[in-house]
């Protein structure tokens, strides 16, 4: 423990200088992760399921954006609605917290944080924590946490890379870092563009429209004295997408030209004070903003379409790590968050909606002996705009012997109602004249419409409209791991997440013109459970084999109750005959694959040649109801399962140049309807220069 | 059958009749008939008005007593029991006709409904604000999917009908598209518009005035 503390002192330079990350072992026991406990821990000493993707794997896999590499990980699915979202342990994108160097990214659309916004050209590693982690991170950390850690190398290094890929895709990146006596700085820039593609050859509107994305990042760390350290991070991230929307209105096509623009900034100052060998304290500030603008010059009666969304998130947080004894670590933290949002979807741009959160968290980790480690913690979030939440978590690890270890954890997670659920005031004139009102504005809007005699009637659920509560979950993870250093690594994790108070829309009233009015309710209960197996085997000096499989079962609990009661029916596609639905007929929550797997081979020799082949399988997943019961049950309601094979190879020409080429989706698998984000086979060449 | 106009003729000629199969129930009574009606046209789409698909706006009237289409000239009589126009289904009572009819939507399977529950309330149409068989998506017998533009009968919905004469029948809508086959979600809008409003339904009619369907 003392040795560890010493390491801790000199962090991050020593930690990052470790050569351990050269190994492709997914869970090499010595690799350090910070996300699981908010303190640096080696992979071998973790009581909760964590996976790690290191820089080498990121490079050799030929990934450019965050979604590229996550799509190749066991148990993670990329969804394609409002951008590239992530599904973890069967929980959808809105329930996974995405951190950049430990700070949460904002700017979600429909709950989805678009992972393709994030370049991985300057990423050192990605840590993936599965299971509820709200006890440390608060809202959104229900399914898990993905922490993207940028390369703050603390060394003198300059590199540049250039990629050309199909569809006019160009990606250029420059990373620069310098280490001076007490100062280290890092500058990273990335530009990514593509001409997009069409899956339907003669369509006016491309499936993916031309876009560009750019990112600039600057980090500074300054050691003031032995004990004091400070730093600042700045990041700018911009995306621009061309938009030509062709609206088919029964024969007549209306083409509208426009664009979509997202601008994001992050500012992260910190001060760190090492009180003594036992106590370290960090004060962190964080301000991030996300502005989305969508403009369309619509050539019809509705005129120009202008949609704006502005979000600001500011946080001050203090975290103190105390080591009262060699066997224990106490982590204490507190913070204040202010969030504000304005959008012309919520009244007007000039109306700023805000929320304030004050929170406290504490975690105690104790090693009872060399075999047993127990971690207990909790976080309390007091919110202004909705009910407060307490999120506890307990986990332990037991090392059976030097090869086998067992761990289990139970935690509570939550997701705060988001601003749209509270304040949305949206009427779609084009499609059926429906309206959606957030819970905080619904009553006033209904009254206004009643007075204006625009309403036909309110529904029964209208009377149930109330203050939204956060969505909550309880997550259990039980795992067993076998590790034979540098030879074989096998891990099994069994999980179950029970979700309650899930927010769904329901009809609160009917308009006289036939349109429906929706609002939000804490109604749904769901379960996701399954098992994940991961394997990593060093076949010989050159070959490393990795594989993984996830079995996933998901269900809406109310549907399960209804099936038990016999009040759910289904219709056969060919005979049109109706039967009572049985438990086995129910396909669970949509967009979930029961089976998913991957198998990857990495080759590398001493002369600087590497090659990879990565096969991913995703079993069928439910996409839509076709027999009128609102559920996934019939075979034609599923998207077909598929294999995708990606391969890459590269060569280190000399000290300066690294060359790589690869092909993603070699078998050119496409599913126009269900996988619009999959363009088919994509080849690329990539040059990296190290100065 | 007197044909008042060419359109009615087209409507009627598009109707296929399938042989009645008498139920061979144990008691040997012949008051119970069980039928499947296929591709009953219900105001099929003839064009677009303001971008919205429209038919000519006429109901197709059907007699469950006789298992036959009733000409629209007899709409103001007690010769018909149920009528179809797009997704709207009416029964011969209230504002819809002079009969002693009515209906309600029962939740369960067609075969399991062996008798009309004693506490049943038969509603009468009060057009255009309310119908015995509630109109609208997910309110009565069908659900409309705005993404795929498809109309699907909700499984487990049985229309319990009181005929114009006051006898009982149960009706299950099986499909809304031509040939009893819903187009694939990926089918063109043109196909979806041209093949819709063709009802496939089955019914059991009890002629003896009792509430029993067995």
mmCIF file of C-alpha atoms in Angstrom, chain A residues 88-339:
data_model
loop_
_atom_site.group_PDB
_atom_site.id
_atom_site.type_symbol
_atom_site.label_atom_id
_atom_site.label_comp_id
_atom_site.label_asym_id
_atom_site.label_seq_id
_atom_site.Cartn_x
_atom_site.Cartn_y
_atom_site.Cartn_z
ATOM 1 C CA UNK A 88 -24.739 -1.345 -22.127
ATOM 2 C CA UNK A 89 -26.072 -4.330 -20.188
ATOM 3 C CA UNK A 90 -29.253 -3.810 -22.193
ATOM 4 C CA UNK A 91 -29.725 -0.234 -20.951
ATOM 5 C CA UNK A 92 -30.122 2.381 -23.629
ATOM 6 C CA UNK A 93 -27.894 5.345 -24.322
ATOM 7 C CA UNK A 94 -29.491 7.789 -21.904
ATOM 8 C CA UNK A 95 -28.459 5.589 -18.973
ATOM 9 C CA UNK A 96 -24.743 5.559 -19.687
ATOM 10 C CA UNK A 97 -22.576 8.392 -18.455
ATOM 11 C CA UNK A 98 -19.862 9.488 -20.872
ATOM 12 C CA UNK A 99 -16.872 11.157 -19.241
ATOM 13 C CA UNK A 100 -13.985 12.930 -20.902
ATOM 14 C CA UNK A 101 -11.022 12.945 -18.517
ATOM 15 C CA UNK A 102 -13.468 12.375 -15.688
ATOM 16 C CA UNK A 103 -15.879 15.173 -16.567
ATOM 17 C CA UNK A 104 -19.341 14.468 -17.997
ATOM 18 C CA UNK A 105 -20.082 15.348 -21.600
ATOM 19 C CA UNK A 106 -23.400 17.035 -22.280
ATOM 20 C CA UNK A 107 -25.495 17.696 -25.361
ATOM 21 C CA UNK A 108 -27.854 14.770 -25.712
ATOM 22 C CA UNK A 109 -30.627 14.538 -28.261
ATOM 23 C CA UNK A 110 -33.506 12.302 -27.266
ATOM 24 C CA UNK A 111 -31.261 11.025 -24.470
ATOM 25 C CA UNK A 112 -28.518 10.012 -26.892
ATOM 26 C CA UNK A 113 -25.021 11.404 -26.644
ATOM 27 C CA UNK A 114 -23.633 11.045 -30.165
ATOM 28 C CA UNK A 115 -20.377 9.131 -29.740
ATOM 29 C CA UNK A 116 -19.218 10.033 -33.237
ATOM 30 C CA UNK A 117 -18.663 13.561 -31.907
ATOM 31 C CA UNK A 118 -15.610 12.253 -30.094
ATOM 32 C CA UNK A 119 -12.306 11.621 -31.855
ATOM 33 C CA UNK A 120 -10.027 8.982 -30.411
ATOM 34 C CA UNK A 121 -6.884 10.248 -32.131
ATOM 35 C CA UNK A 122 -5.592 11.678 -28.862
ATOM 36 C CA UNK A 123 -6.993 9.069 -26.523
ATOM 37 C CA UNK A 124 -4.707 7.172 -24.226
ATOM 38 C CA UNK A 125 -7.282 4.719 -22.988
ATOM 39 C CA UNK A 126 -10.954 4.114 -22.502
ATOM 40 C CA UNK A 127 -12.288 2.713 -19.258
ATOM 41 C CA UNK A 128 -15.669 1.041 -19.244
ATOM 42 C CA UNK A 129 -17.447 0.437 -15.951
ATOM 43 C CA UNK A 130 -20.511 -1.768 -16.078
ATOM 44 C CA UNK A 131 -23.331 -1.574 -13.589
ATOM 45 C CA UNK A 132 -24.783 1.370 -11.660
ATOM 46 C CA UNK A 133 -22.149 3.895 -10.568
ATOM 47 C CA UNK A 134 -24.359 6.727 -9.359
ATOM 48 C CA UNK A 135 -22.823 6.297 -5.900
ATOM 49 C CA UNK A 136 -19.816 8.134 -7.330
ATOM 50 C CA UNK A 137 -21.051 9.893 -10.436
ATOM 51 C CA UNK A 138 -24.692 10.763 -9.867
ATOM 52 C CA UNK A 139 -27.214 11.005 -12.673
ATOM 53 C CA UNK A 140 -26.966 8.975 -15.876
ATOM 54 C CA UNK A 141 -24.525 6.415 -14.429
ATOM 55 C CA UNK A 142 -27.245 3.769 -14.326
ATOM 56 C CA UNK A 143 -26.035 1.247 -16.878
ATOM 57 C CA UNK A 144 -22.438 2.243 -16.469
ATOM 58 C CA UNK A 145 -19.737 4.777 -17.141
ATOM 59 C CA UNK A 146 -17.404 5.224 -20.094
ATOM 60 C CA UNK A 147 -14.404 7.388 -19.306
ATOM 61 C CA UNK A 148 -12.279 8.564 -22.216
ATOM 62 C CA UNK A 149 -8.845 9.528 -21.026
ATOM 63 C CA UNK A 150 -6.801 11.764 -23.287
ATOM 64 C CA UNK A 151 -3.104 11.341 -23.724
ATOM 65 C CA UNK A 152 -1.473 13.685 -21.209
ATOM 66 C CA UNK A 153 1.799 12.077 -21.890
ATOM 67 C CA UNK A 154 4.083 14.235 -19.788
ATOM 68 C CA UNK A 155 6.812 13.651 -22.310
ATOM 69 C CA UNK A 156 8.230 15.308 -25.370
ATOM 70 C CA UNK A 157 6.314 13.934 -28.271
ATOM 71 C CA UNK A 158 4.850 15.205 -31.480
ATOM 72 C CA UNK A 159 2.899 13.145 -33.898
ATOM 73 C CA UNK A 160 0.658 13.716 -36.843
ATOM 74 C CA UNK A 161 -1.595 11.340 -38.686
ATOM 75 C CA UNK A 162 -3.564 11.392 -41.858
ATOM 76 C CA UNK A 163 -6.237 8.989 -43.001
ATOM 77 C CA UNK A 164 -8.061 8.574 -46.255
ATOM 78 C CA UNK A 165 -11.082 6.313 -46.423
ATOM 79 C CA UNK A 166 -14.002 5.544 -48.706
ATOM 80 C CA UNK A 167 -16.759 8.156 -49.160
ATOM 81 C CA UNK A 168 -14.235 10.978 -49.316
ATOM 82 C CA UNK A 169 -13.410 10.553 -45.672
ATOM 83 C CA UNK A 170 -10.338 12.431 -44.537
ATOM 84 C CA UNK A 171 -9.130 12.512 -40.985
ATOM 85 C CA UNK A 172 -6.123 14.520 -39.907
ATOM 86 C CA UNK A 173 -4.751 14.832 -36.407
ATOM 87 C CA UNK A 174 -1.837 16.512 -34.715
ATOM 88 C CA UNK A 175 -0.772 15.791 -31.152
ATOM 89 C CA UNK A 176 1.912 17.778 -29.462
ATOM 90 C CA UNK A 177 3.192 17.414 -25.927
ATOM 91 C CA UNK A 178 6.084 18.954 -24.073
ATOM 92 C CA UNK A 179 7.428 18.331 -20.628
ATOM 93 C CA UNK A 180 9.335 21.116 -18.916
ATOM 94 C CA UNK A 181 10.646 21.202 -15.385
ATOM 95 C CA UNK A 182 7.425 21.738 -13.504
ATOM 96 C CA UNK A 183 5.103 22.090 -16.428
ATOM 97 C CA UNK A 184 3.694 19.852 -19.042
ATOM 98 C CA UNK A 185 1.461 20.830 -21.866
ATOM 99 C CA UNK A 186 -0.420 18.986 -24.499
ATOM 100 C CA UNK A 187 -2.122 20.227 -27.627
ATOM 101 C CA UNK A 188 -4.283 18.096 -29.867
ATOM 102 C CA UNK A 189 -6.223 18.928 -32.985
ATOM 103 C CA UNK A 190 -8.389 16.799 -35.201
ATOM 104 C CA UNK A 191 -10.308 17.370 -38.385
ATOM 105 C CA UNK A 192 -12.625 14.792 -39.874
ATOM 106 C CA UNK A 193 -14.778 15.057 -42.953
ATOM 107 C CA UNK A 194 -16.816 12.822 -45.197
ATOM 108 C CA UNK A 195 -18.963 13.184 -48.265
ATOM 109 C CA UNK A 196 -21.514 10.843 -46.744
ATOM 110 C CA UNK A 197 -23.238 8.065 -48.626
ATOM 111 C CA UNK A 198 -26.514 6.804 -50.013
ATOM 112 C CA UNK A 199 -27.800 3.348 -49.297
ATOM 113 C CA UNK A 200 -30.673 3.899 -51.722
ATOM 114 C CA UNK A 201 -29.023 4.711 -55.068
ATOM 115 C CA UNK A 202 -31.547 7.179 -56.484
ATOM 116 C CA UNK A 203 -32.670 8.882 -53.302
ATOM 117 C CA UNK A 204 -32.556 12.678 -53.259
ATOM 118 C CA UNK A 205 -31.521 12.670 -49.661
ATOM 119 C CA UNK A 206 -28.327 10.855 -48.748
ATOM 120 C CA UNK A 207 -28.505 8.304 -45.942
ATOM 121 C CA UNK A 208 -25.630 10.145 -44.300
ATOM 122 C CA UNK A 209 -25.182 13.700 -45.513
ATOM 123 C CA UNK A 210 -21.765 15.319 -45.989
ATOM 124 C CA UNK A 211 -20.263 16.493 -42.718
ATOM 125 C CA UNK A 212 -17.144 17.803 -41.050
ATOM 126 C CA UNK A 213 -16.065 17.591 -37.440
ATOM 127 C CA UNK A 214 -13.240 19.370 -35.739
ATOM 128 C CA UNK A 215 -11.758 19.222 -32.301
ATOM 129 C CA UNK A 216 -9.045 21.189 -30.509
ATOM 130 C CA UNK A 217 -7.793 20.414 -27.093
ATOM 131 C CA UNK A 218 -5.255 22.031 -24.825
ATOM 132 C CA UNK A 219 -4.087 20.760 -21.460
ATOM 133 C CA UNK A 220 -1.697 22.247 -18.973
ATOM 134 C CA UNK A 221 -0.375 20.756 -15.751
ATOM 135 C CA UNK A 222 1.773 22.894 -13.494
ATOM 136 C CA UNK A 223 3.558 21.681 -10.398
ATOM 137 C CA UNK A 224 3.794 24.633 -8.013
ATOM 138 C CA UNK A 225 5.484 23.045 -5.048
ATOM 139 C CA UNK A 226 5.979 19.483 -3.890
ATOM 140 C CA UNK A 227 2.442 19.597 -2.575
ATOM 141 C CA UNK A 228 0.571 21.925 -4.843
ATOM 142 C CA UNK A 229 -0.303 21.262 -8.406
ATOM 143 C CA UNK A 230 -2.658 22.956 -10.780
ATOM 144 C CA UNK A 231 -3.844 22.592 -14.317
ATOM 145 C CA UNK A 232 -6.246 23.657 -16.976
ATOM 146 C CA UNK A 233 -7.940 21.917 -19.849
ATOM 147 C CA UNK A 234 -9.634 23.593 -22.794
ATOM 148 C CA UNK A 235 -11.518 21.864 -25.542
ATOM 149 C CA UNK A 236 -13.510 22.976 -28.531
ATOM 150 C CA UNK A 237 -15.518 20.525 -30.545
ATOM 151 C CA UNK A 238 -17.581 21.382 -33.611
ATOM 152 C CA UNK A 239 -19.648 19.388 -36.039
ATOM 153 C CA UNK A 240 -21.388 20.502 -39.172
ATOM 154 C CA UNK A 241 -23.773 18.405 -41.221
ATOM 155 C CA UNK A 242 -25.284 19.311 -44.560
ATOM 156 C CA UNK A 243 -28.982 18.753 -44.601
ATOM 157 C CA UNK A 244 -31.154 18.180 -47.623
ATOM 158 C CA UNK A 245 -34.417 16.833 -46.414
ATOM 159 C CA UNK A 246 -36.797 15.412 -48.969
ATOM 160 C CA UNK A 247 -40.263 15.193 -47.491
ATOM 161 C CA UNK A 248 -42.487 12.820 -49.415
ATOM 162 C CA UNK A 249 -46.024 13.972 -48.994
ATOM 163 C CA UNK A 250 -48.003 11.352 -50.905
ATOM 164 C CA UNK A 251 -46.597 11.822 -54.319
ATOM 165 C CA UNK A 252 -45.249 15.327 -54.119
ATOM 166 C CA UNK A 253 -41.666 15.739 -52.944
ATOM 167 C CA UNK A 254 -40.579 18.831 -51.094
ATOM 168 C CA UNK A 255 -36.830 19.368 -50.964
ATOM 169 C CA UNK A 256 -35.481 21.549 -48.225
ATOM 170 C CA UNK A 257 -31.870 22.678 -47.927
ATOM 171 C CA UNK A 258 -30.221 23.387 -44.657
ATOM 172 C CA UNK A 259 -27.629 22.409 -42.129
ATOM 173 C CA UNK A 260 -27.100 21.170 -38.637
ATOM 174 C CA UNK A 261 -24.365 22.551 -36.425
ATOM 175 C CA UNK A 262 -23.169 21.538 -32.989
ATOM 176 C CA UNK A 263 -20.665 23.564 -31.024
ATOM 177 C CA UNK A 264 -19.266 22.339 -27.772
ATOM 178 C CA UNK A 265 -16.703 23.723 -25.353
ATOM 179 C CA UNK A 266 -15.165 22.380 -22.161
ATOM 180 C CA UNK A 267 -13.079 24.206 -19.581
ATOM 181 C CA UNK A 268 -11.510 22.179 -16.784
ATOM 182 C CA UNK A 269 -9.332 23.942 -14.206
ATOM 183 C CA UNK A 270 -8.113 22.130 -11.095
ATOM 184 C CA UNK A 271 -5.956 22.575 -8.042
ATOM 185 C CA UNK A 272 -4.502 19.638 -6.196
ATOM 186 C CA UNK A 273 -3.054 19.693 -2.713
ATOM 187 C CA UNK A 274 -1.194 16.825 -1.151
ATOM 188 C CA UNK A 275 -1.682 17.460 2.564
ATOM 189 C CA UNK A 276 0.624 14.666 3.641
ATOM 190 C CA UNK A 277 1.297 11.097 2.681
ATOM 191 C CA UNK A 278 -2.173 10.147 3.748
ATOM 192 C CA UNK A 279 -4.359 12.914 2.418
ATOM 193 C CA UNK A 280 -4.769 14.351 -1.036
ATOM 194 C CA UNK A 281 -7.359 16.860 -2.059
ATOM 195 C CA UNK A 282 -8.456 18.110 -5.467
ATOM 196 C CA UNK A 283 -10.669 21.044 -6.292
ATOM 197 C CA UNK A 284 -12.038 20.844 -9.797
ATOM 198 C CA UNK A 285 -14.041 23.291 -11.804
ATOM 199 C CA UNK A 286 -15.869 22.397 -14.967
ATOM 200 C CA UNK A 287 -17.816 24.467 -17.428
ATOM 201 C CA UNK A 288 -19.173 22.993 -20.599
ATOM 202 C CA UNK A 289 -21.597 24.285 -23.165
ATOM 203 C CA UNK A 290 -23.374 22.663 -26.049
ATOM 204 C CA UNK A 291 -25.172 24.638 -28.731
ATOM 205 C CA UNK A 292 -27.108 22.885 -31.436
ATOM 206 C CA UNK A 293 -28.566 24.712 -34.389
ATOM 207 C CA UNK A 294 -30.674 23.245 -37.142
ATOM 208 C CA UNK A 295 -31.756 25.393 -40.028
ATOM 209 C CA UNK A 296 -33.890 24.348 -42.930
ATOM 210 C CA UNK A 297 -35.159 26.430 -45.758
ATOM 211 C CA UNK A 298 -38.444 24.591 -46.195
ATOM 212 C CA UNK A 299 -40.177 25.259 -49.478
ATOM 213 C CA UNK A 300 -43.752 24.876 -48.362
ATOM 214 C CA UNK A 301 -46.418 26.528 -46.274
ATOM 215 C CA UNK A 302 -44.516 26.117 -43.013
ATOM 216 C CA UNK A 303 -41.634 28.380 -44.065
ATOM 217 C CA UNK A 304 -38.133 28.199 -42.658
ATOM 218 C CA UNK A 305 -37.441 25.741 -39.897
ATOM 219 C CA UNK A 306 -35.123 26.908 -37.184
ATOM 220 C CA UNK A 307 -34.391 24.717 -34.207
ATOM 221 C CA UNK A 308 -32.002 25.807 -31.501
ATOM 222 C CA UNK A 309 -30.893 24.160 -28.323
ATOM 223 C CA UNK A 310 -28.406 25.658 -25.874
ATOM 224 C CA UNK A 311 -27.154 23.851 -22.814
ATOM 225 C CA UNK A 312 -24.720 24.965 -20.154
ATOM 226 C CA UNK A 313 -23.334 22.849 -17.338
ATOM 227 C CA UNK A 314 -21.121 24.263 -14.593
ATOM 228 C CA UNK A 315 -19.740 22.358 -11.676
ATOM 229 C CA UNK A 316 -17.406 22.838 -8.761
ATOM 230 C CA UNK A 317 -16.286 19.687 -7.019
ATOM 231 C CA UNK A 318 -13.995 18.891 -4.169
ATOM 232 C CA UNK A 319 -12.631 15.404 -3.692
ATOM 233 C CA UNK A 320 -10.418 14.279 -0.852
ATOM 234 C CA UNK A 321 -8.725 10.901 -0.660
ATOM 235 C CA UNK A 322 -7.615 9.782 2.757
ATOM 236 C CA UNK A 323 -5.608 6.709 3.645
ATOM 237 C CA UNK A 324 -6.168 6.356 7.398
ATOM 238 C CA UNK A 325 -4.339 3.037 7.411
ATOM 239 C CA UNK A 326 -2.479 1.037 4.842
ATOM 240 C CA UNK A 327 -5.514 -1.135 4.400
ATOM 241 C CA UNK A 328 -8.095 1.486 3.710
ATOM 242 C CA UNK A 329 -8.959 4.384 1.470
ATOM 243 C CA UNK A 330 -11.600 6.916 2.248
ATOM 244 C CA UNK A 331 -12.860 9.087 -0.588
ATOM 245 C CA UNK A 332 -15.000 12.084 0.268
ATOM 246 C CA UNK A 333 -16.490 14.511 -2.158
ATOM 247 C CA UNK A 334 -18.978 17.312 -2.530
ATOM 248 C CA UNK A 335 -20.058 19.490 -5.356
ATOM 249 C CA UNK A 336 -22.495 21.947 -6.788
ATOM 250 C CA UNK A 337 -23.887 21.790 -10.303
ATOM 251 C CA UNK A 338 -25.789 24.399 -12.194
ATOM 252 C CA UNK A 339 -27.405 23.423 -15.452
#
